[in-house]
mmCIF file of C-alpha atoms and ligand atoms in Angstrom:
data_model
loop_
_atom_site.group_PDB
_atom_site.id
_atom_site.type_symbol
_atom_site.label_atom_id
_atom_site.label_comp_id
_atom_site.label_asym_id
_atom_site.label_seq_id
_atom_site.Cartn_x
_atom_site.Cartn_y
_atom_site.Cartn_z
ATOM 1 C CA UNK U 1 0.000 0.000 0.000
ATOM 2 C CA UNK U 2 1.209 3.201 -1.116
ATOM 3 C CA UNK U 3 0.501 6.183 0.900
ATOM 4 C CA UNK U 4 0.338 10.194 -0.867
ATOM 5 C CA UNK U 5 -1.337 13.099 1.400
ATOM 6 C CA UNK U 6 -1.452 16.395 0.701
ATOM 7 C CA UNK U 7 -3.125 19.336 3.097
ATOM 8 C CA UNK U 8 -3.956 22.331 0.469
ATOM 9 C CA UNK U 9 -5.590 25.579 0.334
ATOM 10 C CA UNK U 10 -7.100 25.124 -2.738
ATOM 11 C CA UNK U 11 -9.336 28.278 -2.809
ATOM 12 C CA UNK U 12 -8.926 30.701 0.030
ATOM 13 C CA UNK U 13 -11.326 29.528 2.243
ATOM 14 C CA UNK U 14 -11.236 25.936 1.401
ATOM 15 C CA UNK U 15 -8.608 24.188 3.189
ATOM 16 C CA UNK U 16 -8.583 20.115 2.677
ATOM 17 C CA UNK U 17 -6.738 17.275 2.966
ATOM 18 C CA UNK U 18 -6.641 14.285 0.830
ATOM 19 C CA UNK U 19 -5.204 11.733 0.895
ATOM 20 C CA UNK U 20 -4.577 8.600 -2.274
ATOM 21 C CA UNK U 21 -3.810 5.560 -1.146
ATOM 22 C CA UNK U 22 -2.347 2.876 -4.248
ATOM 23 C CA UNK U 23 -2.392 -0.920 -4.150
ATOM 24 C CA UNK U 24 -0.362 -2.706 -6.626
ATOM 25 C CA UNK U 25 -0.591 0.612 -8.435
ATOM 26 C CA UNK U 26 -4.051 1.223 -9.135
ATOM 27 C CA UNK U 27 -5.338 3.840 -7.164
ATOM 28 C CA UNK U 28 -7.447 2.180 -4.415
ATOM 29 C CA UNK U 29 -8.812 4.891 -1.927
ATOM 30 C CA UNK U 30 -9.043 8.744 -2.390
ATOM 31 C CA UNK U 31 -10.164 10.743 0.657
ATOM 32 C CA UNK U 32 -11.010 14.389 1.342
ATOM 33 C CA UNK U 33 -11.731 16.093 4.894
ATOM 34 C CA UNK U 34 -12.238 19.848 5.404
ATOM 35 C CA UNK U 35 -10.247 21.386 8.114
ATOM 36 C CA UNK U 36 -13.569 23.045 9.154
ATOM 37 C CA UNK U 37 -15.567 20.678 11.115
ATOM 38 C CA UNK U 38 -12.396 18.355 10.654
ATOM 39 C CA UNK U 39 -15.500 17.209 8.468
ATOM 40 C CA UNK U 40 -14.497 13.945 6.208
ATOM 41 C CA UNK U 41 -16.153 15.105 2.950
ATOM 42 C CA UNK U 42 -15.391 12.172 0.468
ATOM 43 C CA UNK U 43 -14.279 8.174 0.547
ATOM 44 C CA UNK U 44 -13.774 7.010 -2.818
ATOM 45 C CA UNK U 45 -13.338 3.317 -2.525
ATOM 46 C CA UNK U 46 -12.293 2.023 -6.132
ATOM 47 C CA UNK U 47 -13.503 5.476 -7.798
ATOM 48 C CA UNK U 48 -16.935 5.315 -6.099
ATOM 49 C CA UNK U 49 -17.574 7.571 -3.059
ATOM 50 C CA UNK U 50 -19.159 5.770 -0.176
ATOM 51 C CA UNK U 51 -20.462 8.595 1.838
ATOM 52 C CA UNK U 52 -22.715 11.141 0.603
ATOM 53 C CA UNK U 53 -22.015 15.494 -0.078
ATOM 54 C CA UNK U 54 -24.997 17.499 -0.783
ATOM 55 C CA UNK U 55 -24.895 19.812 -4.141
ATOM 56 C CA UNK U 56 -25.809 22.764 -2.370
ATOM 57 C CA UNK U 57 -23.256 22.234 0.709
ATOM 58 C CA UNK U 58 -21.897 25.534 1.686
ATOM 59 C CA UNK U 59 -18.525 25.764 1.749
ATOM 60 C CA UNK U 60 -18.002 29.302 3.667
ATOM 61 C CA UNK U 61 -16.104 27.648 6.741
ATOM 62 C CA UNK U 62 -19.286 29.421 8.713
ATOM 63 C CA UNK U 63 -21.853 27.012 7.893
ATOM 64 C CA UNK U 64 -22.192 22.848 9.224
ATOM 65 C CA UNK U 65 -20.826 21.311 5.620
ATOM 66 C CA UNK U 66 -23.888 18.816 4.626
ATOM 67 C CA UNK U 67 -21.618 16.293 3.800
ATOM 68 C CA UNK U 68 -19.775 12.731 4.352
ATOM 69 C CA UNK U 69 -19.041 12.566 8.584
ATOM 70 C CA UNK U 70 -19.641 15.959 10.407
ATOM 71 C CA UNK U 71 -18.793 15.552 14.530
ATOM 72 C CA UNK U 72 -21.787 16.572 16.511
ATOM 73 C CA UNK U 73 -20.105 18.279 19.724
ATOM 74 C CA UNK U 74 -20.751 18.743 22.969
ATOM 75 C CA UNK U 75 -24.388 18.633 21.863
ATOM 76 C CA UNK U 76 -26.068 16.235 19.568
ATOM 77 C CA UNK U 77 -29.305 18.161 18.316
ATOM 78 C CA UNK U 78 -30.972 21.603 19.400
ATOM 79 C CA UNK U 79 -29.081 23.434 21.593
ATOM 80 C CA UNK U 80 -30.351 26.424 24.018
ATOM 81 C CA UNK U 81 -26.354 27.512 24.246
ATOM 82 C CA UNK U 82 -25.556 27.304 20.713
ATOM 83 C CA UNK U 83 -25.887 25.980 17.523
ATOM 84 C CA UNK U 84 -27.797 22.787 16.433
ATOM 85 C CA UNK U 85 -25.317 19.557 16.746
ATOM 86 C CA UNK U 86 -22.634 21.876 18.979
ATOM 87 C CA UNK U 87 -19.960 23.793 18.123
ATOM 88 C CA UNK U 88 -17.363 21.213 16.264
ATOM 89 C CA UNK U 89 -18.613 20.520 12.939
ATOM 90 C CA UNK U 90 -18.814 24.582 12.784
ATOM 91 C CA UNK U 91 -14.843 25.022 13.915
ATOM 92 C CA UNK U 92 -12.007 25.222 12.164
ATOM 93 C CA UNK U 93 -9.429 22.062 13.376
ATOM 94 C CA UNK U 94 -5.930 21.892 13.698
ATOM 95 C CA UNK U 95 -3.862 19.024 11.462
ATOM 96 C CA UNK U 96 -1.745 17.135 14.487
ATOM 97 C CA UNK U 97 -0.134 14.579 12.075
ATOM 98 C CA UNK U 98 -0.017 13.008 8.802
ATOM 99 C CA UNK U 99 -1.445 12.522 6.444
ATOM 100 C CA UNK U 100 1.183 9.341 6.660
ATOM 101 C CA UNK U 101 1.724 5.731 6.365
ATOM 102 C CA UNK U 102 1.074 4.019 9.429
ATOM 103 C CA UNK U 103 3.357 0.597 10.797
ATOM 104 C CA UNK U 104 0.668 -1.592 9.403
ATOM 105 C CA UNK U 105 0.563 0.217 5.741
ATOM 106 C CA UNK U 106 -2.912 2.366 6.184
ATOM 107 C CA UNK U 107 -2.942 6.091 5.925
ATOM 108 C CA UNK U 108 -3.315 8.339 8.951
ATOM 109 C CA UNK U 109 -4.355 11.566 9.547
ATOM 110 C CA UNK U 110 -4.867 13.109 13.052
ATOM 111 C CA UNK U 111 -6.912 16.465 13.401
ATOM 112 C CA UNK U 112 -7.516 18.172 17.167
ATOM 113 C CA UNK U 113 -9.711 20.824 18.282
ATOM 114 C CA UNK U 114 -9.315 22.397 22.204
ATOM 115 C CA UNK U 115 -11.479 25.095 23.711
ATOM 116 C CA UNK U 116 -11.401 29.042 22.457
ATOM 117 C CA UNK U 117 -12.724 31.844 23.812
ATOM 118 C CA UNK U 118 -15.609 31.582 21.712
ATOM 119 C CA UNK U 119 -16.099 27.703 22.334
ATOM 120 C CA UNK U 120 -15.944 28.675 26.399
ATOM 121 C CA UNK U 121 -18.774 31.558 25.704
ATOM 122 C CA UNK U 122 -21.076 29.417 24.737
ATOM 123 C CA UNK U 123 -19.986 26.493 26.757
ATOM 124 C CA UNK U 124 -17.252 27.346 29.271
ATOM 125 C CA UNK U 125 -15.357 24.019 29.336
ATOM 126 C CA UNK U 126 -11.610 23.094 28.652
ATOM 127 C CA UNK U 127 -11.279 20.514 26.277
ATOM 128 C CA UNK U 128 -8.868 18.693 23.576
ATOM 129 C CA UNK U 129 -11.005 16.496 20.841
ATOM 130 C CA UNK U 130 -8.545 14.431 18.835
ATOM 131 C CA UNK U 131 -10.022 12.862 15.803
ATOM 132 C CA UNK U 132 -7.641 10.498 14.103
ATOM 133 C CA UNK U 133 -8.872 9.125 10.744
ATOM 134 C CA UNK U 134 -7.375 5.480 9.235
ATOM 135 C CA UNK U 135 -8.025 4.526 5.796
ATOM 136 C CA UNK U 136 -6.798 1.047 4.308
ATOM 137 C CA UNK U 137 -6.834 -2.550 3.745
ATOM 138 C CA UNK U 138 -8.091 -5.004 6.610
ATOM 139 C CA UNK U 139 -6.388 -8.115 5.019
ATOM 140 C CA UNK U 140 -7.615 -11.376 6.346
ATOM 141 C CA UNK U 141 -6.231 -15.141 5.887
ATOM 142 C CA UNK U 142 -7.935 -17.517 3.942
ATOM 143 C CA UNK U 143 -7.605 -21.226 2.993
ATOM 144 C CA UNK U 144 -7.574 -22.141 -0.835
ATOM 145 C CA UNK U 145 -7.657 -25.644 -1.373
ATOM 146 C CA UNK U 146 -7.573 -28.210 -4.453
ATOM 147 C CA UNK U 147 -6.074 -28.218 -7.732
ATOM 148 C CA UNK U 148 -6.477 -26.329 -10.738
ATOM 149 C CA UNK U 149 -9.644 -27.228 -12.033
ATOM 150 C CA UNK U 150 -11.091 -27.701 -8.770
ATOM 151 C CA UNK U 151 -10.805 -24.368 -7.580
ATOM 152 C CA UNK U 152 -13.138 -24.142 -3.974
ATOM 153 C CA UNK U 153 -12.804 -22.754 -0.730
ATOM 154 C CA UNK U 154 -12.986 -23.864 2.326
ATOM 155 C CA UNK U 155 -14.198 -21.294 4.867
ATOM 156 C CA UNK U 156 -13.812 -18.376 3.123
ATOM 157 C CA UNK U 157 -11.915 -17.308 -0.012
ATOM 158 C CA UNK U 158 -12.259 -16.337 -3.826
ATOM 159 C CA UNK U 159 -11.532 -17.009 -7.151
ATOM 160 C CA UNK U 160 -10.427 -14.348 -9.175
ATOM 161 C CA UNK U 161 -11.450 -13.549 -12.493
ATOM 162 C CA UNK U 162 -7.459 -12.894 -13.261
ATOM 163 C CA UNK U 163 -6.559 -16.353 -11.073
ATOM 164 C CA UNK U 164 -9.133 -18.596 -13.376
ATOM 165 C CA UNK U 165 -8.524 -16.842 -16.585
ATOM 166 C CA UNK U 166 -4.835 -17.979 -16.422
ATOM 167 C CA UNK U 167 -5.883 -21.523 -15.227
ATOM 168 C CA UNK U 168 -8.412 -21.242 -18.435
ATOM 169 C CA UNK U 169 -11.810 -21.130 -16.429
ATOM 170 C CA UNK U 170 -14.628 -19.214 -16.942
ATOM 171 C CA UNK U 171 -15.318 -16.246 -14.707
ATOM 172 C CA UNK U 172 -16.724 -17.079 -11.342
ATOM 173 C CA UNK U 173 -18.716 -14.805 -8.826
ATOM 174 C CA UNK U 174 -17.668 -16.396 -5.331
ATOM 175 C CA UNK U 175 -19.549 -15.077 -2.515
ATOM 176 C CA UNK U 176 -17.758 -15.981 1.138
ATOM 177 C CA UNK U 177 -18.280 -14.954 4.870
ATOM 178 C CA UNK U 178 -15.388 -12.713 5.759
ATOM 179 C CA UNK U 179 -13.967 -14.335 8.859
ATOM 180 C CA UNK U 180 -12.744 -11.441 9.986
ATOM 181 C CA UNK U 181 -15.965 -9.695 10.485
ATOM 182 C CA UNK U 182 -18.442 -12.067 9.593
ATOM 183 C CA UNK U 183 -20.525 -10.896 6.920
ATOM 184 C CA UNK U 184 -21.457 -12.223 3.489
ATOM 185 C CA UNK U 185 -19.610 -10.358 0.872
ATOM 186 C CA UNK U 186 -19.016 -10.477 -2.893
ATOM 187 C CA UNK U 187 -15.200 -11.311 -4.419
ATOM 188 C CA UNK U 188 -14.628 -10.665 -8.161
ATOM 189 C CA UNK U 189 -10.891 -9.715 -7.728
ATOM 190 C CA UNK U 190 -7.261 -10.871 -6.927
ATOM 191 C CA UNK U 191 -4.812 -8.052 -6.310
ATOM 192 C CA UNK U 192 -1.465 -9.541 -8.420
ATOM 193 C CA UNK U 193 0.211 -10.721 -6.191
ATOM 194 C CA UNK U 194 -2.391 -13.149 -4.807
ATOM 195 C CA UNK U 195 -2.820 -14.172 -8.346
ATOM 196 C CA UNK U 196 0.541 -15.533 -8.263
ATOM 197 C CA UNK U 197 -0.001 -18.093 -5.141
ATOM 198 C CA UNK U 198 -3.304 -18.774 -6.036
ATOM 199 C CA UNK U 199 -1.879 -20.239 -9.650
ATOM 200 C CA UNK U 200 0.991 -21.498 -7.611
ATOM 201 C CA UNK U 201 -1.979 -23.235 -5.341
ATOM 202 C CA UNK U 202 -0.400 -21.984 -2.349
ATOM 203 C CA UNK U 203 -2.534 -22.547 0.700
ATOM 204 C CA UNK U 204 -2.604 -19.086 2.197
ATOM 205 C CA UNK U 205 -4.145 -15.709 0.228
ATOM 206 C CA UNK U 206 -5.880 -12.634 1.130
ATOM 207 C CA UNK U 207 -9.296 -11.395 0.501
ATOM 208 C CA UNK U 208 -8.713 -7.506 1.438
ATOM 209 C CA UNK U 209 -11.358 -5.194 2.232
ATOM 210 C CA UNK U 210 -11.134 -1.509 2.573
ATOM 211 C CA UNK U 211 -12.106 0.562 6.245
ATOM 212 C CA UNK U 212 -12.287 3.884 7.350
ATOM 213 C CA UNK U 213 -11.139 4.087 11.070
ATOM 214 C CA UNK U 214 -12.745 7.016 13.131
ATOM 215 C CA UNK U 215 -11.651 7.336 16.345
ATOM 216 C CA UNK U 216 -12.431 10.416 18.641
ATOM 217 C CA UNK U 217 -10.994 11.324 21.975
ATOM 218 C CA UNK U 218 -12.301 13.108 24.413
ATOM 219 C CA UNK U 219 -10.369 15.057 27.192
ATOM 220 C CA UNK U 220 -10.853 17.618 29.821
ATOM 221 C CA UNK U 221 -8.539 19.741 30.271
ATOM 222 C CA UNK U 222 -10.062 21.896 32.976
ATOM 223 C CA UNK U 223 -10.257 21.940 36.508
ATOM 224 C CA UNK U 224 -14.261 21.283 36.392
ATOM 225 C CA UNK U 225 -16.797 18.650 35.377
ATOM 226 C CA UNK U 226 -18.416 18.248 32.444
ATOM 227 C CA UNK U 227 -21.350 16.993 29.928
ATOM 228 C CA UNK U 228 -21.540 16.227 26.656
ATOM 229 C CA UNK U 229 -23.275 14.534 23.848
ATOM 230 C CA UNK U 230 -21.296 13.387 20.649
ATOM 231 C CA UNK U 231 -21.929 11.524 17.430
ATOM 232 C CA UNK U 232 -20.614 11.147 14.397
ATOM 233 C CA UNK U 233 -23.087 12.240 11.445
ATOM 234 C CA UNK U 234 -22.587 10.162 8.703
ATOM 235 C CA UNK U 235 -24.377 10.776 5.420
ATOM 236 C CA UNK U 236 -23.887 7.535 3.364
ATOM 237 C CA UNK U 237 -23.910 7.327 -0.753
ATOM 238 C CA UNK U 238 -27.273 5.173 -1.506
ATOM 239 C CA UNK U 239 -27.759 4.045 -4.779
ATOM 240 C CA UNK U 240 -31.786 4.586 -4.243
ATOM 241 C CA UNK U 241 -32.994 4.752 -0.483
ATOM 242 C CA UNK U 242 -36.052 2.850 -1.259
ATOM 243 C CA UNK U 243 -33.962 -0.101 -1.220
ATOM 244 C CA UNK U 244 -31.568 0.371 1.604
ATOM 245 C CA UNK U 245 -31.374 -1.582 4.564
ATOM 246 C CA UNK U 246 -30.168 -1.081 8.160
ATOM 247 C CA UNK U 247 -29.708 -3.785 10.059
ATOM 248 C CA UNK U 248 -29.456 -4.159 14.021
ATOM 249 C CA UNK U 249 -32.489 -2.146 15.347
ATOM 250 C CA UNK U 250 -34.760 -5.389 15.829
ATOM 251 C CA UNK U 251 -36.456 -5.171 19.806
ATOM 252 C CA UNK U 252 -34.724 -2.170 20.501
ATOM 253 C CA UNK U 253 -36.530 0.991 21.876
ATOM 254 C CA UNK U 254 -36.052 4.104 19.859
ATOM 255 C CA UNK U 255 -36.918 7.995 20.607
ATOM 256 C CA UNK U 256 -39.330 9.037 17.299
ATOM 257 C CA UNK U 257 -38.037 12.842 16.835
ATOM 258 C CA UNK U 258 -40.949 13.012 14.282
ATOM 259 C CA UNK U 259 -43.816 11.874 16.531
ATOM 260 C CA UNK U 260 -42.838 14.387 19.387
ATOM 261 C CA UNK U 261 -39.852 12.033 20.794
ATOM 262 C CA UNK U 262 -42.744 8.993 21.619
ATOM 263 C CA UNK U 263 -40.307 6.542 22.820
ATOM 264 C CA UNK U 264 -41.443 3.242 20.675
ATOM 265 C CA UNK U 265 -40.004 -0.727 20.115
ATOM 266 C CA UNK U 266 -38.544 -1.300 16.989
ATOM 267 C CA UNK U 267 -40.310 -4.799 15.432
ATOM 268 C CA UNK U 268 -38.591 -4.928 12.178
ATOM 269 C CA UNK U 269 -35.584 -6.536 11.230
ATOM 270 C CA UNK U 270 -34.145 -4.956 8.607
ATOM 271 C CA UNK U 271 -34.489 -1.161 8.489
ATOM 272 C CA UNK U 272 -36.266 0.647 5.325
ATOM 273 C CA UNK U 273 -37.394 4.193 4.536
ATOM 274 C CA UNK U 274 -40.342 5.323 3.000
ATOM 275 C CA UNK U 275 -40.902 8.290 4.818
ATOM 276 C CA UNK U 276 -38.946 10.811 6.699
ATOM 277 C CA UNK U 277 -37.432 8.913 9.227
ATOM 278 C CA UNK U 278 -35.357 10.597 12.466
ATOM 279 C CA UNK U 279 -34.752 7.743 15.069
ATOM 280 C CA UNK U 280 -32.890 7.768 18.153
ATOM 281 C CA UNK U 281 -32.028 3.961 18.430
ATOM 282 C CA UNK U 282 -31.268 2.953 22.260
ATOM 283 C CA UNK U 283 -28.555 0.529 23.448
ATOM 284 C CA UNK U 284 -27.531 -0.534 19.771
ATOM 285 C CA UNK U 285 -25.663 -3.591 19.225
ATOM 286 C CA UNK U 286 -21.744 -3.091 18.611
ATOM 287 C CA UNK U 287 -22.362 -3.237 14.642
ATOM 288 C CA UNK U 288 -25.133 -2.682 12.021
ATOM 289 C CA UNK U 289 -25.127 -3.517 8.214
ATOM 290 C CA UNK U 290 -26.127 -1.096 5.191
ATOM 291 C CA UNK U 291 -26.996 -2.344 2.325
ATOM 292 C CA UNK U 292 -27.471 -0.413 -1.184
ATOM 293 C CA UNK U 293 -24.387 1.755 -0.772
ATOM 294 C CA UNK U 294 -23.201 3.498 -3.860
ATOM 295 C CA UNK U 295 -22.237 0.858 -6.526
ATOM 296 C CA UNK U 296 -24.297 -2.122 -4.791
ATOM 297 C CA UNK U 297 -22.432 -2.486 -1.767
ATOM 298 C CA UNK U 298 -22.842 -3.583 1.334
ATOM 299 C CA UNK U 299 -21.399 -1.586 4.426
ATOM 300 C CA UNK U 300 -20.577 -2.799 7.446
ATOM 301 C CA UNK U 301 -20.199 -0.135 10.664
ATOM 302 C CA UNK U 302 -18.845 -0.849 14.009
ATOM 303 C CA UNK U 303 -18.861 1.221 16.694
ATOM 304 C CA UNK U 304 -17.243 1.302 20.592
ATOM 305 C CA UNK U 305 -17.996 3.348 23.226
ATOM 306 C CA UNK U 306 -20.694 5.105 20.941
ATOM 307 C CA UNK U 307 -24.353 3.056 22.295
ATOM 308 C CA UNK U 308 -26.544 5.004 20.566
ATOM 309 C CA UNK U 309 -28.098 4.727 16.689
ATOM 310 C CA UNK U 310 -29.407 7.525 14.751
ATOM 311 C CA UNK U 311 -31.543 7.131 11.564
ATOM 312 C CA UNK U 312 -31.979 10.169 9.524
ATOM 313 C CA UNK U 313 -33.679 10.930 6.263
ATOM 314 C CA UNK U 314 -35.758 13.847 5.242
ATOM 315 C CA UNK U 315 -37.659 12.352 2.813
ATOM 316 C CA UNK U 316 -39.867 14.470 0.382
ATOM 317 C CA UNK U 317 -41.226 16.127 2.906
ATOM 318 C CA UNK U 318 -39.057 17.868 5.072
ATOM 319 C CA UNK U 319 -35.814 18.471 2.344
ATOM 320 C CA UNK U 320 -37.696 21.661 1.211
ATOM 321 C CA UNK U 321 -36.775 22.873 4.973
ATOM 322 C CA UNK U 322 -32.826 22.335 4.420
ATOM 323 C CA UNK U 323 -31.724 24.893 1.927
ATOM 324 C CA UNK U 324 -28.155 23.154 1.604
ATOM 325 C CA UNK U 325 -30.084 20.035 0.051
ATOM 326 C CA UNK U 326 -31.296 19.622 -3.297
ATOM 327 C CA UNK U 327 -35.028 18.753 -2.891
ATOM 328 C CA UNK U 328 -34.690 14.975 -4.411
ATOM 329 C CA UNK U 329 -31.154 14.103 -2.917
ATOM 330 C CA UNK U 330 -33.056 12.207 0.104
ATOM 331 C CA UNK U 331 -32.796 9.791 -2.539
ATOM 332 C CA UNK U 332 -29.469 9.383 -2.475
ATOM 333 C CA UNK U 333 -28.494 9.532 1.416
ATOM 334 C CA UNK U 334 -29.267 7.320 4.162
ATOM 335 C CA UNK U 335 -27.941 9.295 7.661
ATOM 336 C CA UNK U 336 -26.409 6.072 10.150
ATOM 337 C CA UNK U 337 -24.981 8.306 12.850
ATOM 338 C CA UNK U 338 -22.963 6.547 15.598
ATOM 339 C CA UNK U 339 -23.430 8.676 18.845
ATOM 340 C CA UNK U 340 -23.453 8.733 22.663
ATOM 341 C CA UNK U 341 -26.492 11.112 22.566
ATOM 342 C CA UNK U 342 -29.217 9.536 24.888
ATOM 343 C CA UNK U 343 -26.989 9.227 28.234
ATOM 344 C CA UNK U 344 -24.262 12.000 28.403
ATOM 345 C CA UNK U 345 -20.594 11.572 29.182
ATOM 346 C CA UNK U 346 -19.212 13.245 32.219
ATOM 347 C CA UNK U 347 -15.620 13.648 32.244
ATOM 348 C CA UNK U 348 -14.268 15.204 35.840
ATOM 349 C CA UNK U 349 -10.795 16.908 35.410
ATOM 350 C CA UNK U 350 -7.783 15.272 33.004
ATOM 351 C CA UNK U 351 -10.425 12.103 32.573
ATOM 352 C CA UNK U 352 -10.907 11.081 28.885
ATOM 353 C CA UNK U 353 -13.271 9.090 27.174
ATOM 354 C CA UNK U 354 -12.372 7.766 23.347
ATOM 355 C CA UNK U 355 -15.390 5.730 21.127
ATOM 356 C CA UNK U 356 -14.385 4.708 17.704
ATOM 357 C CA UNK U 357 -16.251 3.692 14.664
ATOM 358 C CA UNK U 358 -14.830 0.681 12.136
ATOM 359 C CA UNK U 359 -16.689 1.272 8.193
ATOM 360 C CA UNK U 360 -15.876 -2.197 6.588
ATOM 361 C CA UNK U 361 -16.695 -2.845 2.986
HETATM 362 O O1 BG6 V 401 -29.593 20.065 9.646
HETATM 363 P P1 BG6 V 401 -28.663 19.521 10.677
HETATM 364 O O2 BG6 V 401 -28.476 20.441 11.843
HETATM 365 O O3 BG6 V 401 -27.351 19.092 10.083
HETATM 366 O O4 BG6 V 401 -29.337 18.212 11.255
HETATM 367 C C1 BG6 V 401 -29.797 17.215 10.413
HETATM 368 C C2 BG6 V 401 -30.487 16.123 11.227
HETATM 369 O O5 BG6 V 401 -29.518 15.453 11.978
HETATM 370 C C3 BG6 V 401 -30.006 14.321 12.681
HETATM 371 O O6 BG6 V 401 -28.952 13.727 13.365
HETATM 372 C C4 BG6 V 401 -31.079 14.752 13.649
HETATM 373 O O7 BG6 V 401 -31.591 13.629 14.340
HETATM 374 C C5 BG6 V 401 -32.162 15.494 12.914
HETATM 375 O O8 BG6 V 401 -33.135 15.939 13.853
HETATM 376 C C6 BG6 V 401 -31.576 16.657 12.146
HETATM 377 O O9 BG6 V 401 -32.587 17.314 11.409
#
C-alpha cells in the first residue's frame, strides 16, 4: 500500500486534505476532509464515493458542511447555548499529524480541536477532541484448497477472475463470509500478487477489504466537570434509499423525533425508509449492516464506546426545509450516525473518554 497526502488551500477559504492511497498501483482509496468541522467530505473506494455530499453544501467555513461525517459536539441536536449539533462541525481544526503511512501500511491523519474563547462563551469548558482518521486494507487469511480445475474454498476465499482466466476457467462470482468480520460479501478480484499463489496453489491468500477508522478522543482539560453529547453524522452514498437496509435495530426501543420524541419498540428486522425517518435507536448492538451503498455495496459499521443509533432521512417532505439540500437528494443519502447522545458523558478533570467507529466494505 502506497501512501500520498497532501493538506492544500485550494481556494482561500477551502482548506482540505486528501489523501490517495495505491495498491499494486491502481489507485485504491481517495479521501477528502475539510479542516472546518475536521469534516471527512469524500471516501472514494475504487472510484466510487461511499459517503454522501450534498450539491448545495456551503462551503463558507461558517456554515455545518452537509456532507460525508460531520462531529456533533458537545451537543447532539438543538441546543439552548448554541448551535444545532454543537460547536465542532462549525470550527475550524488543527492538522496534528499526517497525512502518513502508518506501521501496518494504512494512511493516517490526526486532526484536534481544544477550547477558544468563543467555544468557552457558549460552553465554558476546557477541552482537547482528537479525531484520528485510518483509511486502508483489513487483510484477512484464507484457505484455498484443491487443484487447478477444482478451484473451492474452504471457509472463506475467492476465485479471481485474473486467477481462473490464467488456469483457463470461466469467470466465477464467489460469494464468502469474511472471517474477519463475519458478513457475506461479494469477491470478483485478486490483487497480483495473490494471483501468483493462487496459480501457484499456495494454501494461504488474502481477501482484502477496505475501512475507514474514526476514532475520537475526548479530554478535559479543565479543573471542572463536564457533559456532553457526541456523534458522528454520517451521510452515506445510496444508490436509491427505497432499497436500503439497516440492520441491528430489531427489539430495541427508539426515541421518534418526528412523533414528538414517543419513545417506541422497533419490530422490524431490517431497516427501510419510505418516509422521513429521524430515530434515536437505544442501546444498539456493537455493529449494524447497510446495504445499497453506492455501486451495490454492502457496508458494514462498528462502533465502541458510541451506544446510541441515529436514523436520519428527510424524505420528500421535510428536504424543502434544508436549503443546503437539493429537494430529491433524500434519494441518495441514508444518515447512520454513531453517537453517545441519549446518556451523556461526564468527564471530571484530566479524565478522557475515546469511542471509535470501524466502516468495513
Ligand atoms: O440540519 P442539521 O443540523 O445538520 O441536522 C440534520 C439532522 O440530523 C439528525 O442527526 C437529527 O436527528 C435530525 O433531527 C436533524 O434534522
Amino acid at each position: 500500500m502506497t501512501v500520498y497526502g497532501s493538506a492544500r488551500e485550494s481556494k482561500i477559504y477551502i482548506l482540505v486534505t486528501t489523501v490517495f492511497l495505491y495498491a499494486g498501483g491502481t489507485l485504491s482509496q481517495k479521501v477528502q476532509v475539510h479542516f472546518h468541522g475536521a469534516t471527512v467530505l469524500s471516501w472514494k473506494v475504487a472510484g466510487k464515493d461511499v459517503l454522501f455530499q450534498s450539491r448545495e453544501a456551503i462551503y463558507d467555513n461558517q456554515a455545518p458542511i452537509r456532507a460525508g461525517i460531520p462531529i456533533a459536539f458537545p451537543h447532539f441536536g438543538q441546543w439552548e447555548a448554541g448551535p444545532t449539533h454543537g460547536f465542532a462541525r462549525t470550527s475550524r481544526w488543527k492538522l496534528e499529524e499526517g497525512p502518513q503511512k502508518d506501521s501496518n501500511g494504512n494512511a493516517t491523519v490526526v486532526y484536534s480541536l481544544v477550547d477558544t474563547e468563543e467555544t468557552r462563551r457558549l460552553w465554558n469548558h476546557k477541552f482537547k477532541l482528537t479525531y484520528t482518521l485510518v483509511f486502508g486494507d483489513t487483510a484477512f487469511k484464507t484457505t484455498l484448497n484443491g487443484r487447478a480445475a477444482d478451484l473451492r474454498t474452504t471457509s472463506a476465499g475467492t476465485a479471481g477472475t485474473v486467477a481462473r482466466e490464467r488456469l483457463g476457467l470461466a469467470p466465477l462470482t464467489v460469494t464468502a463470509n469474511c472471517p474477519y468480520c463475519g458478513y457475506r460479501t461479494e469477491v470478483t478480484d485478486l490483487y497480483k500478487g495473490h494471483v501468483e499463489q493462487i496459480c501457484r496453489l499456495q494454501y494461504l491468500s488474502k481477501i482484502l477489504s477496505r475501512m475507514a477508522l474514526c476514532f475520537i478522543k475526548v479530554k478535559n482539560t479543565g479543573d471542572t466537570t463536564f457533559n456532553f453529547t457526541t456523534l458522528l453524522h454520517n451521510y452515506f452514498r445510496v444508490d436509491d434509499i427505497s432499497a436500503v437496509t439497516v440492520s441491528g435495530m430489531q427489539g430495541l426501543e427508539y426515541i421518534d423525533k418526528t412523533r414528538n420524541f414517543e419513545r417506541f419498540t422497533e419490530s422490524r428486522e431490517l431497516l427501510t425508509v419510505g418516509e422521513f425517518v429521524d430515530s434515536i435507536y437505544i442501546n444498539t448492538p456493537s455493529s449494524h449492516v447497510i446495504t445499497g451503498i453506492n455501486g451495490g455495496r454492502t457496508l458494514r459499521m462498528d462502533k465502541e464506546n458510541f451506544p446510541d443509533t441515529v436514523v436520519w432521512n428527510p424524505w420528500e417532505t421535510m428536504s424543502p426545509n434544508f436549503p443546503d439540500l437539493g429537494n430529491d437528494e433524500y434519494l441518495s443519502f441514508i444518515c447512520v450516525e454513531a453517537g453517545h447522545v441519549v446518556n451523556p458523558v461526564t468527564l471530571t478533570p484530566g479524565e478522557e473518554f475515546t469511542a471509535v467507529q470501524l466502516l468495513t466494505l
